[in-house]
């Protein structure tokens, strides 16, 4: 029972990879997308509820989050018509996060993925606003602002550790 949260997280990785096989305009893509998003909430909640929160589980959750985002971007990039400034902003956020991880590697010898409230909010808002992006860029721009704060906060926490 204590491995259930990690199993759910592994299923999210499998589901994320499954997105690559689906047509974005089809129901299967959005069903798997929703299941991956729900599992992201469920695994952490379940780990806390079962009192089986581990560093390994937190790292696995972060890997699953990255996998989910990368697979979604891979599928959505060709069809989303976002302004260049928004793509550049997303690139800046990625650079900040990469620098954070490089800092952690240099300082501690391993990556460090703080599960801050700002990171959790960013993940949740990103999950619910991606489908809205087909109609308006305003929600995703708001998420980009929150994600920027979360990335900077993450870097601050890594360097203070």
mmCIF file of the C-alpha atoms, coordinates in Angstrom:
data_MODEL
# 
_entry.id   MODEL 
# 
loop_
_atom_site.group_PDB 
_atom_site.id 
_atom_site.type_symbol 
_atom_site.label_atom_id 
_atom_site.label_alt_id 
_atom_site.label_comp_id 
_atom_site.label_asym_id 
_atom_site.label_entity_id 
_atom_site.label_seq_id 
_atom_site.pdbx_PDB_ins_code 
_atom_site.Cartn_x 
_atom_site.Cartn_y 
_atom_site.Cartn_z 
_atom_site.occupancy 
_atom_site.B_iso_or_equiv 
_atom_site.pdbx_formal_charge 
_atom_site.auth_seq_id 
_atom_site.auth_comp_id 
_atom_site.auth_asym_id 
_atom_site.auth_atom_id 
_atom_site.pdbx_PDB_model_num 
ATOM 1   C CA . UNK A 1 1   ? 0.000   0.000  0.000   1.00 0.00 ? 1   UNK A CA 1 
ATOM 2   C CA . UNK A 1 2   ? 2.904   2.365  0.690   1.00 0.00 ? 2   UNK A CA 1 
ATOM 3   C CA . UNK A 1 3   ? 4.017   2.090  -2.963  1.00 0.00 ? 3   UNK A CA 1 
ATOM 4   C CA . UNK A 1 4   ? 0.618   3.126  -4.340  1.00 0.00 ? 4   UNK A CA 1 
ATOM 5   C CA . UNK A 1 5   ? 1.524   6.831  -4.695  1.00 0.00 ? 5   UNK A CA 1 
ATOM 6   C CA . UNK A 1 6   ? 4.675   5.893  -6.644  1.00 0.00 ? 6   UNK A CA 1 
ATOM 7   C CA . UNK A 1 7   ? 2.676   3.520  -8.842  1.00 0.00 ? 7   UNK A CA 1 
ATOM 8   C CA . UNK A 1 8   ? 0.245   6.334  -9.625  1.00 0.00 ? 8   UNK A CA 1 
ATOM 9   C CA . UNK A 1 9   ? 3.197   8.576  -10.469 1.00 0.00 ? 9   UNK A CA 1 
ATOM 10  C CA . UNK A 1 10  ? 4.662   5.923  -12.781 1.00 0.00 ? 10  UNK A CA 1 
ATOM 11  C CA . UNK A 1 11  ? 1.274   5.624  -14.474 1.00 0.00 ? 11  UNK A CA 1 
ATOM 12  C CA . UNK A 1 12  ? 1.380   9.403  -15.034 1.00 0.00 ? 12  UNK A CA 1 
ATOM 13  C CA . UNK A 1 13  ? 4.705   8.985  -16.830 1.00 0.00 ? 13  UNK A CA 1 
ATOM 14  C CA . UNK A 1 14  ? 3.212   6.199  -18.971 1.00 0.00 ? 14  UNK A CA 1 
ATOM 15  C CA . UNK A 1 15  ? 0.134   8.334  -19.665 1.00 0.00 ? 15  UNK A CA 1 
ATOM 16  C CA . UNK A 1 16  ? 2.313   11.293 -20.605 1.00 0.00 ? 16  UNK A CA 1 
ATOM 17  C CA . UNK A 1 17  ? 4.164   9.139  -23.113 1.00 0.00 ? 17  UNK A CA 1 
ATOM 18  C CA . UNK A 1 18  ? 0.792   7.867  -24.326 1.00 0.00 ? 18  UNK A CA 1 
ATOM 19  C CA . UNK A 1 19  ? -0.154  11.443 -25.189 1.00 0.00 ? 19  UNK A CA 1 
ATOM 20  C CA . UNK A 1 20  ? 2.532   11.332 -27.874 1.00 0.00 ? 20  UNK A CA 1 
ATOM 21  C CA . UNK A 1 21  ? 0.529   8.625  -29.643 1.00 0.00 ? 21  UNK A CA 1 
ATOM 22  C CA . UNK A 1 22  ? -2.755  10.556 -29.600 1.00 0.00 ? 22  UNK A CA 1 
ATOM 23  C CA . UNK A 1 23  ? -4.214  13.208 -31.861 1.00 0.00 ? 23  UNK A CA 1 
ATOM 24  C CA . UNK A 1 24  ? -4.599  16.458 -29.902 1.00 0.00 ? 24  UNK A CA 1 
ATOM 25  C CA . UNK A 1 25  ? -8.010  17.018 -31.451 1.00 0.00 ? 25  UNK A CA 1 
ATOM 26  C CA . UNK A 1 26  ? -9.261  13.603 -30.305 1.00 0.00 ? 26  UNK A CA 1 
ATOM 27  C CA . UNK A 1 27  ? -11.020 12.676 -27.104 1.00 0.00 ? 27  UNK A CA 1 
ATOM 28  C CA . UNK A 1 28  ? -8.339  10.137 -26.145 1.00 0.00 ? 28  UNK A CA 1 
ATOM 29  C CA . UNK A 1 29  ? -5.715  12.882 -25.817 1.00 0.00 ? 29  UNK A CA 1 
ATOM 30  C CA . UNK A 1 30  ? -7.851  14.978 -23.481 1.00 0.00 ? 30  UNK A CA 1 
ATOM 31  C CA . UNK A 1 31  ? -8.991  11.983 -21.411 1.00 0.00 ? 31  UNK A CA 1 
ATOM 32  C CA . UNK A 1 32  ? -5.369  10.927 -20.857 1.00 0.00 ? 32  UNK A CA 1 
ATOM 33  C CA . UNK A 1 33  ? -4.458  14.585 -20.225 1.00 0.00 ? 33  UNK A CA 1 
ATOM 34  C CA . UNK A 1 34  ? -7.157  14.827 -17.534 1.00 0.00 ? 34  UNK A CA 1 
ATOM 35  C CA . UNK A 1 35  ? -6.117  11.519 -15.937 1.00 0.00 ? 35  UNK A CA 1 
ATOM 36  C CA . UNK A 1 36  ? -2.474  12.657 -15.821 1.00 0.00 ? 36  UNK A CA 1 
ATOM 37  C CA . UNK A 1 37  ? -3.486  15.940 -14.186 1.00 0.00 ? 37  UNK A CA 1 
ATOM 38  C CA . UNK A 1 38  ? -5.714  14.247 -11.646 1.00 0.00 ? 38  UNK A CA 1 
ATOM 39  C CA . UNK A 1 39  ? -3.006  11.698 -10.851 1.00 0.00 ? 39  UNK A CA 1 
ATOM 40  C CA . UNK A 1 40  ? -0.586  14.550 -10.150 1.00 0.00 ? 40  UNK A CA 1 
ATOM 41  C CA . UNK A 1 41  ? -2.894  15.731 -7.397  1.00 0.00 ? 41  UNK A CA 1 
ATOM 42  C CA . UNK A 1 42  ? -3.777  12.227 -6.204  1.00 0.00 ? 42  UNK A CA 1 
ATOM 43  C CA . UNK A 1 43  ? -0.276  10.825 -5.750  1.00 0.00 ? 43  UNK A CA 1 
ATOM 44  C CA . UNK A 1 44  ? 0.912   13.549 -3.388  1.00 0.00 ? 44  UNK A CA 1 
ATOM 45  C CA . UNK A 1 45  ? -2.346  13.604 -1.442  1.00 0.00 ? 45  UNK A CA 1 
ATOM 46  C CA . UNK A 1 46  ? -2.246  9.824  -1.098  1.00 0.00 ? 46  UNK A CA 1 
ATOM 47  C CA . UNK A 1 47  ? 1.408   9.806  -0.033  1.00 0.00 ? 47  UNK A CA 1 
ATOM 48  C CA . UNK A 1 48  ? 0.638   12.295 2.737   1.00 0.00 ? 48  UNK A CA 1 
ATOM 49  C CA . UNK A 1 49  ? -2.519  10.422 3.740   1.00 0.00 ? 49  UNK A CA 1 
ATOM 50  C CA . UNK A 1 50  ? -0.709  7.062  3.939   1.00 0.00 ? 50  UNK A CA 1 
ATOM 51  C CA . UNK A 1 51  ? 2.252   8.712  5.682   1.00 0.00 ? 51  UNK A CA 1 
ATOM 52  C CA . UNK A 1 52  ? 4.645   7.396  3.052   1.00 0.00 ? 52  UNK A CA 1 
ATOM 53  C CA . UNK A 1 53  ? 6.165   10.632 1.729   1.00 0.00 ? 53  UNK A CA 1 
ATOM 54  C CA . UNK A 1 54  ? 9.729   9.934  0.580   1.00 0.00 ? 54  UNK A CA 1 
ATOM 55  C CA . UNK A 1 55  ? 12.505  11.804 -1.208  1.00 0.00 ? 55  UNK A CA 1 
ATOM 56  C CA . UNK A 1 56  ? 12.394  9.123  -3.899  1.00 0.00 ? 56  UNK A CA 1 
ATOM 57  C CA . UNK A 1 57  ? 8.657   9.689  -4.360  1.00 0.00 ? 57  UNK A CA 1 
ATOM 58  C CA . UNK A 1 58  ? 9.089   13.467 -4.508  1.00 0.00 ? 58  UNK A CA 1 
ATOM 59  C CA . UNK A 1 59  ? 11.837  13.099 -7.112  1.00 0.00 ? 59  UNK A CA 1 
ATOM 60  C CA . UNK A 1 60  ? 9.714   10.651 -9.115  1.00 0.00 ? 60  UNK A CA 1 
ATOM 61  C CA . UNK A 1 61  ? 6.826   13.153 -8.959  1.00 0.00 ? 61  UNK A CA 1 
ATOM 62  C CA . UNK A 1 62  ? 9.070   15.903 -10.322 1.00 0.00 ? 62  UNK A CA 1 
ATOM 63  C CA . UNK A 1 63  ? 10.277  13.636 -13.138 1.00 0.00 ? 63  UNK A CA 1 
ATOM 64  C CA . UNK A 1 64  ? 6.649   12.795 -13.965 1.00 0.00 ? 64  UNK A CA 1 
ATOM 65  C CA . UNK A 1 65  ? 5.762   16.509 -13.984 1.00 0.00 ? 65  UNK A CA 1 
ATOM 66  C CA . UNK A 1 66  ? 8.613   17.261 -16.386 1.00 0.00 ? 66  UNK A CA 1 
ATOM 67  C CA . UNK A 1 67  ? 7.641   14.322 -18.599 1.00 0.00 ? 67  UNK A CA 1 
ATOM 68  C CA . UNK A 1 68  ? 4.010   15.477 -18.688 1.00 0.00 ? 68  UNK A CA 1 
ATOM 69  C CA . UNK A 1 69  ? 4.932   19.064 -19.582 1.00 0.00 ? 69  UNK A CA 1 
ATOM 70  C CA . UNK A 1 70  ? 7.436   18.011 -22.256 1.00 0.00 ? 70  UNK A CA 1 
ATOM 71  C CA . UNK A 1 71  ? 4.969   15.597 -23.880 1.00 0.00 ? 71  UNK A CA 1 
ATOM 72  C CA . UNK A 1 72  ? 2.204   18.214 -23.856 1.00 0.00 ? 72  UNK A CA 1 
ATOM 73  C CA . UNK A 1 73  ? 4.483   20.872 -25.327 1.00 0.00 ? 73  UNK A CA 1 
ATOM 74  C CA . UNK A 1 74  ? 5.676   18.425 -27.985 1.00 0.00 ? 74  UNK A CA 1 
ATOM 75  C CA . UNK A 1 75  ? 2.095   17.781 -29.085 1.00 0.00 ? 75  UNK A CA 1 
ATOM 76  C CA . UNK A 1 76  ? 0.721   21.298 -28.671 1.00 0.00 ? 76  UNK A CA 1 
ATOM 77  C CA . UNK A 1 77  ? 3.661   23.318 -30.017 1.00 0.00 ? 77  UNK A CA 1 
ATOM 78  C CA . UNK A 1 78  ? 2.815   22.729 -33.677 1.00 0.00 ? 78  UNK A CA 1 
ATOM 79  C CA . UNK A 1 79  ? -0.846  23.717 -33.315 1.00 0.00 ? 79  UNK A CA 1 
ATOM 80  C CA . UNK A 1 80  ? -0.909  26.496 -30.696 1.00 0.00 ? 80  UNK A CA 1 
ATOM 81  C CA . UNK A 1 81  ? -0.727  29.958 -32.155 1.00 0.00 ? 81  UNK A CA 1 
ATOM 82  C CA . UNK A 1 82  ? 0.904   31.847 -29.306 1.00 0.00 ? 82  UNK A CA 1 
ATOM 83  C CA . UNK A 1 83  ? 2.717   35.143 -29.693 1.00 0.00 ? 83  UNK A CA 1 
ATOM 84  C CA . UNK A 1 84  ? 6.490   35.036 -29.822 1.00 0.00 ? 84  UNK A CA 1 
ATOM 85  C CA . UNK A 1 85  ? 6.822   36.992 -26.580 1.00 0.00 ? 85  UNK A CA 1 
ATOM 86  C CA . UNK A 1 86  ? 4.953   34.247 -24.724 1.00 0.00 ? 86  UNK A CA 1 
ATOM 87  C CA . UNK A 1 87  ? 7.243   31.537 -26.118 1.00 0.00 ? 87  UNK A CA 1 
ATOM 88  C CA . UNK A 1 88  ? 10.243  33.661 -25.118 1.00 0.00 ? 88  UNK A CA 1 
ATOM 89  C CA . UNK A 1 89  ? 8.807   34.068 -21.629 1.00 0.00 ? 89  UNK A CA 1 
ATOM 90  C CA . UNK A 1 90  ? 8.357   30.296 -21.369 1.00 0.00 ? 90  UNK A CA 1 
ATOM 91  C CA . UNK A 1 91  ? 11.961  29.929 -22.502 1.00 0.00 ? 91  UNK A CA 1 
ATOM 92  C CA . UNK A 1 92  ? 13.132  32.285 -19.750 1.00 0.00 ? 92  UNK A CA 1 
ATOM 93  C CA . UNK A 1 93  ? 11.256  30.204 -17.161 1.00 0.00 ? 93  UNK A CA 1 
ATOM 94  C CA . UNK A 1 94  ? 12.919  27.032 -18.494 1.00 0.00 ? 94  UNK A CA 1 
ATOM 95  C CA . UNK A 1 95  ? 16.343  28.712 -18.324 1.00 0.00 ? 95  UNK A CA 1 
ATOM 96  C CA . UNK A 1 96  ? 15.731  29.769 -14.705 1.00 0.00 ? 96  UNK A CA 1 
ATOM 97  C CA . UNK A 1 97  ? 14.709  26.212 -13.793 1.00 0.00 ? 97  UNK A CA 1 
ATOM 98  C CA . UNK A 1 98  ? 17.750  24.719 -15.571 1.00 0.00 ? 98  UNK A CA 1 
ATOM 99  C CA . UNK A 1 99  ? 20.057  27.169 -13.778 1.00 0.00 ? 99  UNK A CA 1 
ATOM 100 C CA . UNK A 1 100 ? 18.387  26.188 -10.497 1.00 0.00 ? 100 UNK A CA 1 
ATOM 101 C CA . UNK A 1 101 ? 19.165  22.530 -11.130 1.00 0.00 ? 101 UNK A CA 1 
ATOM 102 C CA . UNK A 1 102 ? 22.720  23.240 -12.241 1.00 0.00 ? 102 UNK A CA 1 
ATOM 103 C CA . UNK A 1 103 ? 23.188  25.259 -9.038  1.00 0.00 ? 103 UNK A CA 1 
ATOM 104 C CA . UNK A 1 104 ? 21.886  22.338 -6.994  1.00 0.00 ? 104 UNK A CA 1 
ATOM 105 C CA . UNK A 1 105 ? 24.226  19.940 -8.808  1.00 0.00 ? 105 UNK A CA 1 
ATOM 106 C CA . UNK A 1 106 ? 27.236  22.179 -8.163  1.00 0.00 ? 106 UNK A CA 1 
ATOM 107 C CA . UNK A 1 107 ? 26.316  22.961 -4.560  1.00 0.00 ? 107 UNK A CA 1 
ATOM 108 C CA . UNK A 1 108 ? 24.965  19.596 -3.386  1.00 0.00 ? 108 UNK A CA 1 
ATOM 109 C CA . UNK A 1 109 ? 25.899  17.038 -6.032  1.00 0.00 ? 109 UNK A CA 1 
ATOM 110 C CA . UNK A 1 110 ? 22.279  16.290 -6.933  1.00 0.00 ? 110 UNK A CA 1 
ATOM 111 C CA . UNK A 1 111 ? 19.177  17.926 -8.370  1.00 0.00 ? 111 UNK A CA 1 
ATOM 112 C CA . UNK A 1 112 ? 16.715  19.534 -5.999  1.00 0.00 ? 112 UNK A CA 1 
ATOM 113 C CA . UNK A 1 113 ? 13.036  20.001 -6.803  1.00 0.00 ? 113 UNK A CA 1 
ATOM 114 C CA . UNK A 1 114 ? 11.364  21.929 -3.962  1.00 0.00 ? 114 UNK A CA 1 
ATOM 115 C CA . UNK A 1 115 ? 7.649   21.236 -3.867  1.00 0.00 ? 115 UNK A CA 1 
ATOM 116 C CA . UNK A 1 116 ? 6.734   24.775 -2.893  1.00 0.00 ? 116 UNK A CA 1 
ATOM 117 C CA . UNK A 1 117 ? 3.202   26.091 -2.752  1.00 0.00 ? 117 UNK A CA 1 
ATOM 118 C CA . UNK A 1 118 ? 4.017   28.363 -5.720  1.00 0.00 ? 118 UNK A CA 1 
ATOM 119 C CA . UNK A 1 119 ? 5.195   25.356 -7.765  1.00 0.00 ? 119 UNK A CA 1 
ATOM 120 C CA . UNK A 1 120 ? 2.050   23.421 -6.857  1.00 0.00 ? 120 UNK A CA 1 
ATOM 121 C CA . UNK A 1 121 ? -0.202  26.336 -7.804  1.00 0.00 ? 121 UNK A CA 1 
ATOM 122 C CA . UNK A 1 122 ? 1.708   26.787 -11.062 1.00 0.00 ? 122 UNK A CA 1 
ATOM 123 C CA . UNK A 1 123 ? 1.269   23.116 -11.943 1.00 0.00 ? 123 UNK A CA 1 
ATOM 124 C CA . UNK A 1 124 ? -2.435  23.145 -11.158 1.00 0.00 ? 124 UNK A CA 1 
ATOM 125 C CA . UNK A 1 125 ? -3.094  26.381 -13.049 1.00 0.00 ? 125 UNK A CA 1 
ATOM 126 C CA . UNK A 1 126 ? -1.030  25.216 -16.007 1.00 0.00 ? 126 UNK A CA 1 
ATOM 127 C CA . UNK A 1 127 ? -3.061  22.011 -16.117 1.00 0.00 ? 127 UNK A CA 1 
ATOM 128 C CA . UNK A 1 128 ? -6.405  23.832 -16.200 1.00 0.00 ? 128 UNK A CA 1 
ATOM 129 C CA . UNK A 1 129 ? -5.367  26.718 -18.482 1.00 0.00 ? 129 UNK A CA 1 
ATOM 130 C CA . UNK A 1 130 ? -3.708  24.741 -21.292 1.00 0.00 ? 130 UNK A CA 1 
ATOM 131 C CA . UNK A 1 131 ? -7.075  23.804 -22.841 1.00 0.00 ? 131 UNK A CA 1 
ATOM 132 C CA . UNK A 1 132 ? -8.177  27.457 -22.531 1.00 0.00 ? 132 UNK A CA 1 
ATOM 133 C CA . UNK A 1 133 ? -5.172  28.548 -24.587 1.00 0.00 ? 133 UNK A CA 1 
ATOM 134 C CA . UNK A 1 134 ? -7.005  27.579 -27.768 1.00 0.00 ? 134 UNK A CA 1 
ATOM 135 C CA . UNK A 1 135 ? -9.392  30.495 -27.125 1.00 0.00 ? 135 UNK A CA 1 
ATOM 136 C CA . UNK A 1 136 ? -7.344  33.089 -25.218 1.00 0.00 ? 136 UNK A CA 1 
ATOM 137 C CA . UNK A 1 137 ? -3.748  33.688 -24.171 1.00 0.00 ? 137 UNK A CA 1 
ATOM 138 C CA . UNK A 1 138 ? -4.680  35.685 -21.072 1.00 0.00 ? 138 UNK A CA 1 
ATOM 139 C CA . UNK A 1 139 ? -4.948  32.665 -18.700 1.00 0.00 ? 139 UNK A CA 1 
ATOM 140 C CA . UNK A 1 140 ? -1.614  31.229 -19.831 1.00 0.00 ? 140 UNK A CA 1 
ATOM 141 C CA . UNK A 1 141 ? 0.057   34.648 -19.489 1.00 0.00 ? 141 UNK A CA 1 
ATOM 142 C CA . UNK A 1 142 ? -1.155  34.810 -15.882 1.00 0.00 ? 142 UNK A CA 1 
ATOM 143 C CA . UNK A 1 143 ? 0.244   31.328 -15.283 1.00 0.00 ? 143 UNK A CA 1 
ATOM 144 C CA . UNK A 1 144 ? 3.552   32.434 -16.839 1.00 0.00 ? 144 UNK A CA 1 
ATOM 145 C CA . UNK A 1 145 ? 3.771   35.238 -14.275 1.00 0.00 ? 145 UNK A CA 1 
ATOM 146 C CA . UNK A 1 146 ? 3.113   32.824 -11.413 1.00 0.00 ? 146 UNK A CA 1 
ATOM 147 C CA . UNK A 1 147 ? 5.559   30.292 -12.906 1.00 0.00 ? 147 UNK A CA 1 
ATOM 148 C CA . UNK A 1 148 ? 8.250   32.971 -13.084 1.00 0.00 ? 148 UNK A CA 1 
ATOM 149 C CA . UNK A 1 149 ? 7.784   33.734 -9.397  1.00 0.00 ? 149 UNK A CA 1 
ATOM 150 C CA . UNK A 1 150 ? 7.790   30.006 -8.565  1.00 0.00 ? 150 UNK A CA 1 
ATOM 151 C CA . UNK A 1 151 ? 11.015  29.418 -10.511 1.00 0.00 ? 151 UNK A CA 1 
ATOM 152 C CA . UNK A 1 152 ? 12.766  32.344 -8.831  1.00 0.00 ? 152 UNK A CA 1 
ATOM 153 C CA . UNK A 1 153 ? 11.534  31.213 -5.400  1.00 0.00 ? 153 UNK A CA 1 
ATOM 154 C CA . UNK A 1 154 ? 12.762  27.691 -6.148  1.00 0.00 ? 154 UNK A CA 1 
ATOM 155 C CA . UNK A 1 155 ? 16.211  29.058 -7.009  1.00 0.00 ? 155 UNK A CA 1 
ATOM 156 C CA . UNK A 1 156 ? 16.290  31.104 -3.829  1.00 0.00 ? 156 UNK A CA 1 
ATOM 157 C CA . UNK A 1 157 ? 15.396  28.053 -1.722  1.00 0.00 ? 157 UNK A CA 1 
ATOM 158 C CA . UNK A 1 158 ? 17.982  25.878 -3.459  1.00 0.00 ? 158 UNK A CA 1 
ATOM 159 C CA . UNK A 1 159 ? 20.738  28.422 -2.870  1.00 0.00 ? 159 UNK A CA 1 
ATOM 160 C CA . UNK A 1 160 ? 19.742  28.987 0.788   1.00 0.00 ? 160 UNK A CA 1 
ATOM 161 C CA . UNK A 1 161 ? 19.518  25.296 1.638   1.00 0.00 ? 161 UNK A CA 1 
# 
